[in-house]
PDB file of C-alpha atoms and ligand atoms in Angstrom:
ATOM      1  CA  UNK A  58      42.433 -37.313 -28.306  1.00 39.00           C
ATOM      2  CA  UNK A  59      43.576 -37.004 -24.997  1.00 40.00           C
ATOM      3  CA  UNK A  60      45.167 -33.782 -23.598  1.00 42.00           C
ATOM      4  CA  UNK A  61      47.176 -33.497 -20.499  1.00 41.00           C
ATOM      5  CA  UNK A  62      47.860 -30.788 -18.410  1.00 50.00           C
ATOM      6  CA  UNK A  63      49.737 -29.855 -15.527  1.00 47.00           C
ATOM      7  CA  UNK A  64      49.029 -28.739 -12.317  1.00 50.00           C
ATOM      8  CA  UNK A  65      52.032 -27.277 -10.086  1.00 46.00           C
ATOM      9  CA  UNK A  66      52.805 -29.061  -6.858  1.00 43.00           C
ATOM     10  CA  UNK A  67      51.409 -27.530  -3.525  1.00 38.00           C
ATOM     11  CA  UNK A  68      47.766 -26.863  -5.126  1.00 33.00           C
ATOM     12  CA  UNK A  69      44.671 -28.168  -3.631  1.00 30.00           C
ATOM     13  CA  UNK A  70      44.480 -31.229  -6.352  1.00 33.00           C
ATOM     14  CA  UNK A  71      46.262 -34.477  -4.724  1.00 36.00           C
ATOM     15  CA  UNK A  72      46.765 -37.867  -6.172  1.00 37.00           C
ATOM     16  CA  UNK A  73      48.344 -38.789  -9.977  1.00 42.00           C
ATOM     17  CA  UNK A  74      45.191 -38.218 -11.751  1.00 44.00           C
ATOM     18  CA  UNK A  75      42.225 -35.628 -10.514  1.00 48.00           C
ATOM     19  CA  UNK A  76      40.494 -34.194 -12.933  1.00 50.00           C
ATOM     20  CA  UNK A  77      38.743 -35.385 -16.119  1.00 55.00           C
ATOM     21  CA  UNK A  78      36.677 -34.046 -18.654  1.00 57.00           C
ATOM     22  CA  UNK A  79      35.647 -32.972 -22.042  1.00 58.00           C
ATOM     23  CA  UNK A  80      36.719 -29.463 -23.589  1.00 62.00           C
ATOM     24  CA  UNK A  81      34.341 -27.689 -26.323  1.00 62.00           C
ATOM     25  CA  UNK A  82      35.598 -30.016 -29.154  1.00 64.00           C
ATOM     26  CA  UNK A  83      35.601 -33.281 -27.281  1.00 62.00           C
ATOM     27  CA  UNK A  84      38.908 -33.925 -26.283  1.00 56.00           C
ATOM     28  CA  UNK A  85      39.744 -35.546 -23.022  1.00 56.00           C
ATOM     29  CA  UNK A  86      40.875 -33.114 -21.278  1.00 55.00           C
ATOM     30  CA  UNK A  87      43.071 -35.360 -18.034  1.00 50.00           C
ATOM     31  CA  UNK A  88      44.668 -33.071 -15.306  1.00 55.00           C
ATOM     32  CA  UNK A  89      47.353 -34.303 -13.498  1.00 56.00           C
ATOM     33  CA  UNK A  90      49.241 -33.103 -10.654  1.00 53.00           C
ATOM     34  CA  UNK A  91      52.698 -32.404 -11.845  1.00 70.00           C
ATOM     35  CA  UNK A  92      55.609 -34.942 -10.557  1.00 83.00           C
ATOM     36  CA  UNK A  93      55.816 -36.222  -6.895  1.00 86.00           C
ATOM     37  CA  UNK A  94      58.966 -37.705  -7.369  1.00 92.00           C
ATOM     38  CA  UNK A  95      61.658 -37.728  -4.148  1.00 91.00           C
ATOM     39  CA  UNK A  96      65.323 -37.886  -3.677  1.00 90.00           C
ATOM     40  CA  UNK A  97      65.915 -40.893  -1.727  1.00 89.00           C
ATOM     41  CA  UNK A  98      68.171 -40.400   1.656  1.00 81.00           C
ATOM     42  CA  UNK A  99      72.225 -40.830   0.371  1.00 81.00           C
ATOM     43  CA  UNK A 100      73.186 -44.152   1.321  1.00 79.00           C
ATOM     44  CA  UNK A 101      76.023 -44.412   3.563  1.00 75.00           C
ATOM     45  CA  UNK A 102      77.198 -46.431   5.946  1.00 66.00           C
ATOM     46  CA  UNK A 103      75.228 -46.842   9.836  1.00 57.00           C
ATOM     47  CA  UNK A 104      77.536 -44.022  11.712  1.00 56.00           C
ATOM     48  CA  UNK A 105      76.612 -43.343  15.505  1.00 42.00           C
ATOM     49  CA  UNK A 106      76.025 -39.996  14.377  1.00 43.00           C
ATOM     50  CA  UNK A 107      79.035 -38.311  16.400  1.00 41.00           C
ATOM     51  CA  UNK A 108      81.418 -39.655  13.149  1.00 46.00           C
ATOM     52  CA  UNK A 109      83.974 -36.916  11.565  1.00 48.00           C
ATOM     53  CA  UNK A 110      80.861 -35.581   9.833  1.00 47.00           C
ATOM     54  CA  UNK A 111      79.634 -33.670  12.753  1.00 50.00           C
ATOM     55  CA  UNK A 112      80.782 -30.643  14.253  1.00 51.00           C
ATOM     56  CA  UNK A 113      79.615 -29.133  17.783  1.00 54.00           C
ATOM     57  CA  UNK A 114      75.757 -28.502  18.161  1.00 57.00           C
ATOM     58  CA  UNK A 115      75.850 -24.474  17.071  1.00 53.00           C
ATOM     59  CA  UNK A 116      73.007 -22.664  17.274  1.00 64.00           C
ATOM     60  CA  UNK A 117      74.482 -18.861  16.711  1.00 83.00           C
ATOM     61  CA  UNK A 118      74.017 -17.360  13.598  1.00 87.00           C
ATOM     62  CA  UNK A 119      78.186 -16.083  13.621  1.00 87.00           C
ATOM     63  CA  UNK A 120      79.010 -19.423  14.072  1.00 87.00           C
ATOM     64  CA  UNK A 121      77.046 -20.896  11.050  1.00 91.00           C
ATOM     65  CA  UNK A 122      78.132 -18.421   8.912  1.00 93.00           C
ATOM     66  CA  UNK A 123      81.726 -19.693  10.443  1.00 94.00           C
ATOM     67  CA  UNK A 124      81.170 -22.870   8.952  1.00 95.00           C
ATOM     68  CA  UNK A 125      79.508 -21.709   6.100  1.00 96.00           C
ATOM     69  CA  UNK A 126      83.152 -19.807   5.207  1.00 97.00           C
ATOM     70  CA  UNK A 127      84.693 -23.125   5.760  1.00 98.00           C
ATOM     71  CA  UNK A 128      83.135 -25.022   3.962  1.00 98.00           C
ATOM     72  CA  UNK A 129      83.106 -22.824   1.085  1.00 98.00           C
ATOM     73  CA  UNK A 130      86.488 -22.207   1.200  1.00 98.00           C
ATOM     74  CA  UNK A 131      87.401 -25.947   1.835  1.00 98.00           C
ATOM     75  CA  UNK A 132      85.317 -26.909  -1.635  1.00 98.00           C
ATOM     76  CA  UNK A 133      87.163 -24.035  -3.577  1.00 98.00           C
ATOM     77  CA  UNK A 134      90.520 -25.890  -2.346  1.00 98.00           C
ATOM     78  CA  UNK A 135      89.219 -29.574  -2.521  1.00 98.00           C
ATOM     79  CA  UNK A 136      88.212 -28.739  -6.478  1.00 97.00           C
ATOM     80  CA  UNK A 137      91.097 -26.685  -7.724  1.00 96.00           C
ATOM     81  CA  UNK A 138      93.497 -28.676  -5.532  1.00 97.00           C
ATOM     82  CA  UNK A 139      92.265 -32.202  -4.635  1.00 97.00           C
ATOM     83  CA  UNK A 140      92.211 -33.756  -1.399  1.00 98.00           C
ATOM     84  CA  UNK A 141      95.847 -34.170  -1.271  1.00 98.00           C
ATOM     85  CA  UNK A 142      96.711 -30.934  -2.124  1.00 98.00           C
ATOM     86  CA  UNK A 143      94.353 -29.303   0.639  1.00 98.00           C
ATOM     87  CA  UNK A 144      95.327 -28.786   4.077  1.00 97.00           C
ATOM     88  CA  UNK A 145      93.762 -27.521   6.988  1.00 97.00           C
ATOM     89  CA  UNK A 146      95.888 -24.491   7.211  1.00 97.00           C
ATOM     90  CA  UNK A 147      95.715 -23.622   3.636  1.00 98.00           C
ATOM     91  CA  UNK A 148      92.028 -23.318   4.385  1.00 98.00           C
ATOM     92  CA  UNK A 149      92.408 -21.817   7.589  1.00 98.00           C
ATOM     93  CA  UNK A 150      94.470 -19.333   5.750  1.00 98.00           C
ATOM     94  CA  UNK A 151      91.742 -18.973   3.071  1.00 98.00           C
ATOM     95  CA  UNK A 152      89.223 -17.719   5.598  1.00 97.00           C
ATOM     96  CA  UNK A 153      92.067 -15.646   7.416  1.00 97.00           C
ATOM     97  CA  UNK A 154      91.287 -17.849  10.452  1.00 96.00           C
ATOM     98  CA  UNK A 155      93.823 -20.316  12.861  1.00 96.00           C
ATOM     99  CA  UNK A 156      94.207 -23.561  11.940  1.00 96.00           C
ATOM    100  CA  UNK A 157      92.610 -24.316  15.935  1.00 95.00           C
ATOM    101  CA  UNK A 158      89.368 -22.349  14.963  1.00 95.00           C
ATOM    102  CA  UNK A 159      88.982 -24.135  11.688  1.00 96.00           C
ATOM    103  CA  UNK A 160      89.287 -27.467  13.864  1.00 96.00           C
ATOM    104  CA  UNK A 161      86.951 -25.990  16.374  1.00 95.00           C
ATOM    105  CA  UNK A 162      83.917 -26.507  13.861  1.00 95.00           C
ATOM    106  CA  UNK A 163      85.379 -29.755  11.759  1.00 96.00           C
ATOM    107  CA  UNK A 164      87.489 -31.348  13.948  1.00 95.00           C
ATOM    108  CA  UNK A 165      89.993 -33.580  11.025  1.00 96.00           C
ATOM    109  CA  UNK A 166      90.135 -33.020   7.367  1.00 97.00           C
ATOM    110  CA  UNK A 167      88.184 -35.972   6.540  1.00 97.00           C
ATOM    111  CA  UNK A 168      85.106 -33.910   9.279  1.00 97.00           C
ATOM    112  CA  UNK A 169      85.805 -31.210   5.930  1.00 97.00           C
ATOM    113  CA  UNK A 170      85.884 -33.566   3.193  1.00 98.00           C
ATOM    114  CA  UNK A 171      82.106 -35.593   4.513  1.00 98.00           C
ATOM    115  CA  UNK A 172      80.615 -31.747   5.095  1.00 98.00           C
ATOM    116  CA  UNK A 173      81.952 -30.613   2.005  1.00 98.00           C
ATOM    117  CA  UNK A 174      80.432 -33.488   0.183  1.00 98.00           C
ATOM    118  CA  UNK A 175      77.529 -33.793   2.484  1.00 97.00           C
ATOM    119  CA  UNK A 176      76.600 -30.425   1.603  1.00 97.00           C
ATOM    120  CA  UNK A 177      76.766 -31.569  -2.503  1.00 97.00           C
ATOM    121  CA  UNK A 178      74.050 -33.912  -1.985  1.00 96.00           C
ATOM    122  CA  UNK A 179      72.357 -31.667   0.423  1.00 95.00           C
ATOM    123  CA  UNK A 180      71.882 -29.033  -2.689  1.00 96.00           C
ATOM    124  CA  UNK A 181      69.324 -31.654  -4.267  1.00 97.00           C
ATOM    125  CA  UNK A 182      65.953 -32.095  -2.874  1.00 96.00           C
ATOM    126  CA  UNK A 183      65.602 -28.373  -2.690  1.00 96.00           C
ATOM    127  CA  UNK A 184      66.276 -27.600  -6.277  1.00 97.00           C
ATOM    128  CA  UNK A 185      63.494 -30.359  -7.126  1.00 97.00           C
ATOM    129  CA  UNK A 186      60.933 -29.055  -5.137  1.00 97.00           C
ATOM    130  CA  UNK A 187      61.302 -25.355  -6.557  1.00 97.00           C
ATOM    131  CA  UNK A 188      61.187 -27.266 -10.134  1.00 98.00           C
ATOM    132  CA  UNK A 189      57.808 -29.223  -9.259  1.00 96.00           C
ATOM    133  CA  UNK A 190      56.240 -26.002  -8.457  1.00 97.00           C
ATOM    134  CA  UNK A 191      56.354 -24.698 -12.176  1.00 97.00           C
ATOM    135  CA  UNK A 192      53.533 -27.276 -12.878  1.00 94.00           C
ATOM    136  CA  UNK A 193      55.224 -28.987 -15.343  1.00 97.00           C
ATOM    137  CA  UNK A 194      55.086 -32.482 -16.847  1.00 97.00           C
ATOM    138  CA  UNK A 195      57.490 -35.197 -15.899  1.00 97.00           C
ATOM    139  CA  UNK A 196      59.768 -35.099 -19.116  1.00 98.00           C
ATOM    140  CA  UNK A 197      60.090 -31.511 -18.769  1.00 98.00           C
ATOM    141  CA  UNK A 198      60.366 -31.153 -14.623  1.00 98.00           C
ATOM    142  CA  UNK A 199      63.373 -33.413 -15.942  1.00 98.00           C
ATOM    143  CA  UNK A 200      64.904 -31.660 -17.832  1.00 98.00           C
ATOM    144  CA  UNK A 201      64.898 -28.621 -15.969  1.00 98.00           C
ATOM    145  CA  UNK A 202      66.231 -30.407 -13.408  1.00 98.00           C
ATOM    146  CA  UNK A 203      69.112 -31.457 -14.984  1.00 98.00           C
ATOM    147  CA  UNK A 204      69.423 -27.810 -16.676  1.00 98.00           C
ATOM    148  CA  UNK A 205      69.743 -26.120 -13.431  1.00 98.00           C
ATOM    149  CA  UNK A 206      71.743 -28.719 -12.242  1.00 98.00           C
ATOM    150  CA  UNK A 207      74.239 -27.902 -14.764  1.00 98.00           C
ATOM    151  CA  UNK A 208      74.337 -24.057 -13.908  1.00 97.00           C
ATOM    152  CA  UNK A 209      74.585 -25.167 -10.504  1.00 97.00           C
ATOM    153  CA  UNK A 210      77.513 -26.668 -11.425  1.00 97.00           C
ATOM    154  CA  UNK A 211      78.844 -23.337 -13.252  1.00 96.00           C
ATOM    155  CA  UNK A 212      78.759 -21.438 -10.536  1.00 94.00           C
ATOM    156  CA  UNK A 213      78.177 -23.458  -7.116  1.00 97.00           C
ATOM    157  CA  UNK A 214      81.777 -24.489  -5.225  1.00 97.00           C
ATOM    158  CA  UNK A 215      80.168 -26.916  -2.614  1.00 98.00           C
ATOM    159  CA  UNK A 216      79.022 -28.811  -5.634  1.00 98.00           C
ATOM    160  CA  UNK A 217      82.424 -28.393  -7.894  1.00 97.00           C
ATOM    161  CA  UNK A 218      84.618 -29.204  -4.659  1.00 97.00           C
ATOM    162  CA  UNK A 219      82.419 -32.262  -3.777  1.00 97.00           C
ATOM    163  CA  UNK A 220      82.161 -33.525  -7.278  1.00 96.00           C
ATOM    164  CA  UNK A 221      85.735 -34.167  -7.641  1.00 96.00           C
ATOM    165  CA  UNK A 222      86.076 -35.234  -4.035  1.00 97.00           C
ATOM    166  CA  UNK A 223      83.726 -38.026  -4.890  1.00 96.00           C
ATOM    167  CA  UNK A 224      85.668 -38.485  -8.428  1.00 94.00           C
ATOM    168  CA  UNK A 225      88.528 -39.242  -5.788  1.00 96.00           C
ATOM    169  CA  UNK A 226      86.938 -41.001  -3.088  1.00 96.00           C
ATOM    170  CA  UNK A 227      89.707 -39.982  -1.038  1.00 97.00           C
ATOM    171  CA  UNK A 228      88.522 -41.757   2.187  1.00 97.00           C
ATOM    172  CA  UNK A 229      87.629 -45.610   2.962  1.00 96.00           C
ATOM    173  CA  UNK A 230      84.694 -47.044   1.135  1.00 94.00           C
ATOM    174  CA  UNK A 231      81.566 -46.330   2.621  1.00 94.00           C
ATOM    175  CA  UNK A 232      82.382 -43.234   4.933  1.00 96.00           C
ATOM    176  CA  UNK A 233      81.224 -40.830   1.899  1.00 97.00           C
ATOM    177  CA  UNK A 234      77.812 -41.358   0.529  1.00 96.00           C
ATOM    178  CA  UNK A 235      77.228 -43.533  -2.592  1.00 95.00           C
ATOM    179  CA  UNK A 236      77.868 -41.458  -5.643  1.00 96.00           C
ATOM    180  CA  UNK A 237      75.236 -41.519  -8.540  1.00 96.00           C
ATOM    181  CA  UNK A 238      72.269 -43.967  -6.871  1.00 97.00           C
ATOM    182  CA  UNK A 239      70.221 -40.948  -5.559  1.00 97.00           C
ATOM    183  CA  UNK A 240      70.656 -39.444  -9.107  1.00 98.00           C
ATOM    184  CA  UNK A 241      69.714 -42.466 -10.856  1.00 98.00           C
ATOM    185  CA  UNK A 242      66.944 -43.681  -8.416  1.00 98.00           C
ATOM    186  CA  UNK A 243      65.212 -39.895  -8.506  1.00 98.00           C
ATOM    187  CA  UNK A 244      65.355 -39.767 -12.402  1.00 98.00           C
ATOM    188  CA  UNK A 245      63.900 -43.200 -13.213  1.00 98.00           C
ATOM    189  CA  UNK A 246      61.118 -42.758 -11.185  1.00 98.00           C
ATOM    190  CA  UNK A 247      60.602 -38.761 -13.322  1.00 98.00           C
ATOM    191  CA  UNK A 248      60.826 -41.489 -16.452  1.00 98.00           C
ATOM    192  CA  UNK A 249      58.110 -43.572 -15.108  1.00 98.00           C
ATOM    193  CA  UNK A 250      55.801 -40.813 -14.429  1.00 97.00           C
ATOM    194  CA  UNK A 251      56.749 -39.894 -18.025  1.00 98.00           C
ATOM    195  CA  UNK A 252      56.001 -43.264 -19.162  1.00 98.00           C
ATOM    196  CA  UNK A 253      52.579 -43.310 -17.399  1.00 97.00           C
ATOM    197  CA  UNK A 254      51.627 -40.006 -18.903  1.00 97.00           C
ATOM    198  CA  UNK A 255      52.306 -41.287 -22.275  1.00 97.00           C
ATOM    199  CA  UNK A 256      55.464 -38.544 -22.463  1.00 98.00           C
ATOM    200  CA  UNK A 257      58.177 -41.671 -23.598  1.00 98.00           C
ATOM    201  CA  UNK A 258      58.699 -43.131 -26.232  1.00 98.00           C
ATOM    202  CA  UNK A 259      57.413 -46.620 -26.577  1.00 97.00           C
ATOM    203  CA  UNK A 260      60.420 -49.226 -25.946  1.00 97.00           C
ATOM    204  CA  UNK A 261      62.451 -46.631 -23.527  1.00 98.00           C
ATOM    205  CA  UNK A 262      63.142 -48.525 -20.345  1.00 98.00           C
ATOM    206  CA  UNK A 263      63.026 -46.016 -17.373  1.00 98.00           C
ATOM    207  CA  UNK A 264      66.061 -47.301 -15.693  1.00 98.00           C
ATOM    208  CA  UNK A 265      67.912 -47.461 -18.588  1.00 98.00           C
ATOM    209  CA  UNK A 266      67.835 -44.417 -19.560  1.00 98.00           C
ATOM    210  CA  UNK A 267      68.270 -42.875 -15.984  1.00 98.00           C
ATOM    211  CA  UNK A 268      71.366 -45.014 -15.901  1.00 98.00           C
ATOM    212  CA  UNK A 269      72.183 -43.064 -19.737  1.00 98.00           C
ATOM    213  CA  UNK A 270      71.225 -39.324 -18.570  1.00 98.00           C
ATOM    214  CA  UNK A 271      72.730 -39.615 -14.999  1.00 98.00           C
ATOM    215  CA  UNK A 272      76.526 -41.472 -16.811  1.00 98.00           C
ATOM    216  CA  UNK A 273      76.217 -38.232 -19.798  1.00 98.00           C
ATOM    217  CA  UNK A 274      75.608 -35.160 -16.836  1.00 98.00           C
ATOM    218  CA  UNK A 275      78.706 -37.020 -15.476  1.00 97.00           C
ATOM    219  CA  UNK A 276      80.424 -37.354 -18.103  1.00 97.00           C
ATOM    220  CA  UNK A 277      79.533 -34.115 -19.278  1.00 98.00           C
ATOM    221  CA  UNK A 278      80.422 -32.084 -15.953  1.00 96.00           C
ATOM    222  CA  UNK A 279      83.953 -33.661 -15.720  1.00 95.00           C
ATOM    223  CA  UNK A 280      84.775 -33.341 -19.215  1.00 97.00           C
ATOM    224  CA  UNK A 281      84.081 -29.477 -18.857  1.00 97.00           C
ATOM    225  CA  UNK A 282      85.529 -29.058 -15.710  1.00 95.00           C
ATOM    226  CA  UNK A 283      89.020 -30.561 -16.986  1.00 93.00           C
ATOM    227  CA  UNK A 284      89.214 -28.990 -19.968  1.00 97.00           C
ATOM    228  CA  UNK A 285      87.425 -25.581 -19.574  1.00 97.00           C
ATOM    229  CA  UNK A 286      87.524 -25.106 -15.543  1.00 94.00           C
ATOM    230  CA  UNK A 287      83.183 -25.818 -16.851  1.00 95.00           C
ATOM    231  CA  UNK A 288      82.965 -22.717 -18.667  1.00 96.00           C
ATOM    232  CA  UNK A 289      81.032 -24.174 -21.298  1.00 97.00           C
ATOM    233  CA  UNK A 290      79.183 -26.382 -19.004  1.00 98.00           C
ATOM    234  CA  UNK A 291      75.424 -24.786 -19.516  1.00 96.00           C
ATOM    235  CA  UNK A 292      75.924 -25.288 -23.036  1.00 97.00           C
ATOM    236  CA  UNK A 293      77.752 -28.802 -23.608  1.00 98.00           C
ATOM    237  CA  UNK A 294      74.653 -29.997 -21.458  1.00 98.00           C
ATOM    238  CA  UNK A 295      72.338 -28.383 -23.267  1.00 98.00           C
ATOM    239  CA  UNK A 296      73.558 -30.185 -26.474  1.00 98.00           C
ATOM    240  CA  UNK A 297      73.893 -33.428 -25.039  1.00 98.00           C
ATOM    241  CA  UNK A 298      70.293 -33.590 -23.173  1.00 98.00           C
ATOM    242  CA  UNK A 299      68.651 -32.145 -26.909  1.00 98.00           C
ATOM    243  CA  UNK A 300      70.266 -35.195 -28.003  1.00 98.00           C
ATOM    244  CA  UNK A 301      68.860 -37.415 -25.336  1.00 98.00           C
ATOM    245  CA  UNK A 302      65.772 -36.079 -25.059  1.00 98.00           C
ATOM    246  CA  UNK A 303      64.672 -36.156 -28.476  1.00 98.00           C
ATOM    247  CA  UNK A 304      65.456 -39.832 -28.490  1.00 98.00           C
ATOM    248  CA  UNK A 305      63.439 -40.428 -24.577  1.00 98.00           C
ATOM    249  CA  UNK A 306      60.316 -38.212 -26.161  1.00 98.00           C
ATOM    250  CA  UNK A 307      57.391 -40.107 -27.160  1.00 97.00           C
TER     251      UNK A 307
HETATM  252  C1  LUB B 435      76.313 -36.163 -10.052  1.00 54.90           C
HETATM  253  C2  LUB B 435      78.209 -36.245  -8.942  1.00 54.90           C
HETATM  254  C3  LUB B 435      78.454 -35.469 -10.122  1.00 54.90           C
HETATM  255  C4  LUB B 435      75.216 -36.748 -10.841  1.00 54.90           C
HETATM  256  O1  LUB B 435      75.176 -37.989  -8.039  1.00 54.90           O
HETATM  257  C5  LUB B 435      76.384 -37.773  -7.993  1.00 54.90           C
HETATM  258  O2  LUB B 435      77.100 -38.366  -7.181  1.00 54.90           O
HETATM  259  C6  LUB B 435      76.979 -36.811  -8.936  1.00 54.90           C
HETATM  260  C7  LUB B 435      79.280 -36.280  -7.937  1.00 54.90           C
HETATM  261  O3  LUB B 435      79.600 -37.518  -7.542  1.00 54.90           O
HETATM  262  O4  LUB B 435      77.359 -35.727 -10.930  1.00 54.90           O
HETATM  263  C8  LUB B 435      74.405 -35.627 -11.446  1.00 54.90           C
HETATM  264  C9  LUB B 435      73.256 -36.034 -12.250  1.00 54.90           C
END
């Protein structure tokens, strides 16, 4: 019999598989470094890198926290209101700023809407890492993952104002990044370390079911957030990934 376990990321051990041996009743006893897997970079469209996106070069720590009020304040508009339904002044009015400082640090409302959503993706790779560092497998660095994804979702308004921005994809195609790839791309290659540590069950094709879990947190998310403003959200996901899970789980 062969027994896995985990070791968390940012140990000394390095590679897939590091350490074998036998334990006092002669199991195979295989350690292996707990997922490596990456967000890939959103795609987008080239951009000279001045676009809308980017505001002034600001190094002060008053004016990020400037921004950091916009932008929070432009997501809490952008998800209860849409991108229609948001101005500039209604979130300059928000922050209890002039519409000219607001367009100081994001110079149009489309500069908002690509920080606002920039910032979404942005929330990502960060989340991950602090997962891999619990040590655990593949399958279950998944789904915690997705887990804390979901509460991120309960209570995070960059991510609830740039979800439904990208539901809309208010501006011309390719300006905002690619919705769902990233997603899809980070948890097939979590299934294929799962698959490789003999986690899935046989038959489950890695991209298929990333395709499956990343289209059910979707549909999940949106459901909540139109019918319960995502109260329910940690809950509804939790049912639906038991579901999946059960049926990815070798
Ligand atoms: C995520 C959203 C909302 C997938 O990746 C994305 O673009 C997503 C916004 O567009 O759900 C979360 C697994």
């Amino acid at each position: 019999m062969v027994v896995w376990t985990w070791v968390a990321s940012g140990s000394r051990l390095d590679g897939r598989t590091d350490v074998t041996g036998e334990n006092h009743e002669g199991e195979i006893i295989v350690t292996q470094k707990t997922s490596r897997a990456t967000f890939p970079v959103p795609e987008r469209k080239p951009s000279d890198g001045h676009g809308p996106g980017r505001g002034p070069e600001l190094h002060q720590e008053r004016a990020v926290q400037t921004r950091v009020q916009i932008l929070d304040a432009a997501a809490e508009l952008f998800d209860k209101h849409g991108y229609s339904g948001t101005s500039v002044k209604a979130v300059a009015d928000h922050v209890g700023m002039t519409k000219g400082a607001v367009y100081f640090h994001y110079p149009t409302k489309e500069a908002l809407t690509i920080a606002v959503v920039d910032a979404l993706y942005d929330r990502w790779p960060a989340l991950l890492e602090a997962v891999q560092t619990k040590g655990l497998g593949p399958l279950d660095t998944l789904m915690e993952l997705l887990d804390q994804t979901a509460a991120t979702f309960m209570d995070d308004v960059v991510v609830q104002g740039g979800a439904r921005l990208q539901m809309e994809q208010p501006l011309p195609e390719g300006v905002l990044p690619r919705p769902y790839v990233g997603w899809i791309s980070l948890i097939e290659e979590l299934l294929a370390e799962a698959e490789e540590a003999g986690e899935l069950r046989a038959g489950v094709s890695p991209s298929a079911a990333a395709h499956t879990l990343v289209s059910a947190f979707f549909g999940t998310q949106h459901i909540s957030a139109r019918l319960v403003r995502r109260q329910d959200l940690t809950q509804r996901w939790r049912d639906a990934r038991d579901l999946l899970f059960y049926a990815l789980r070798a």
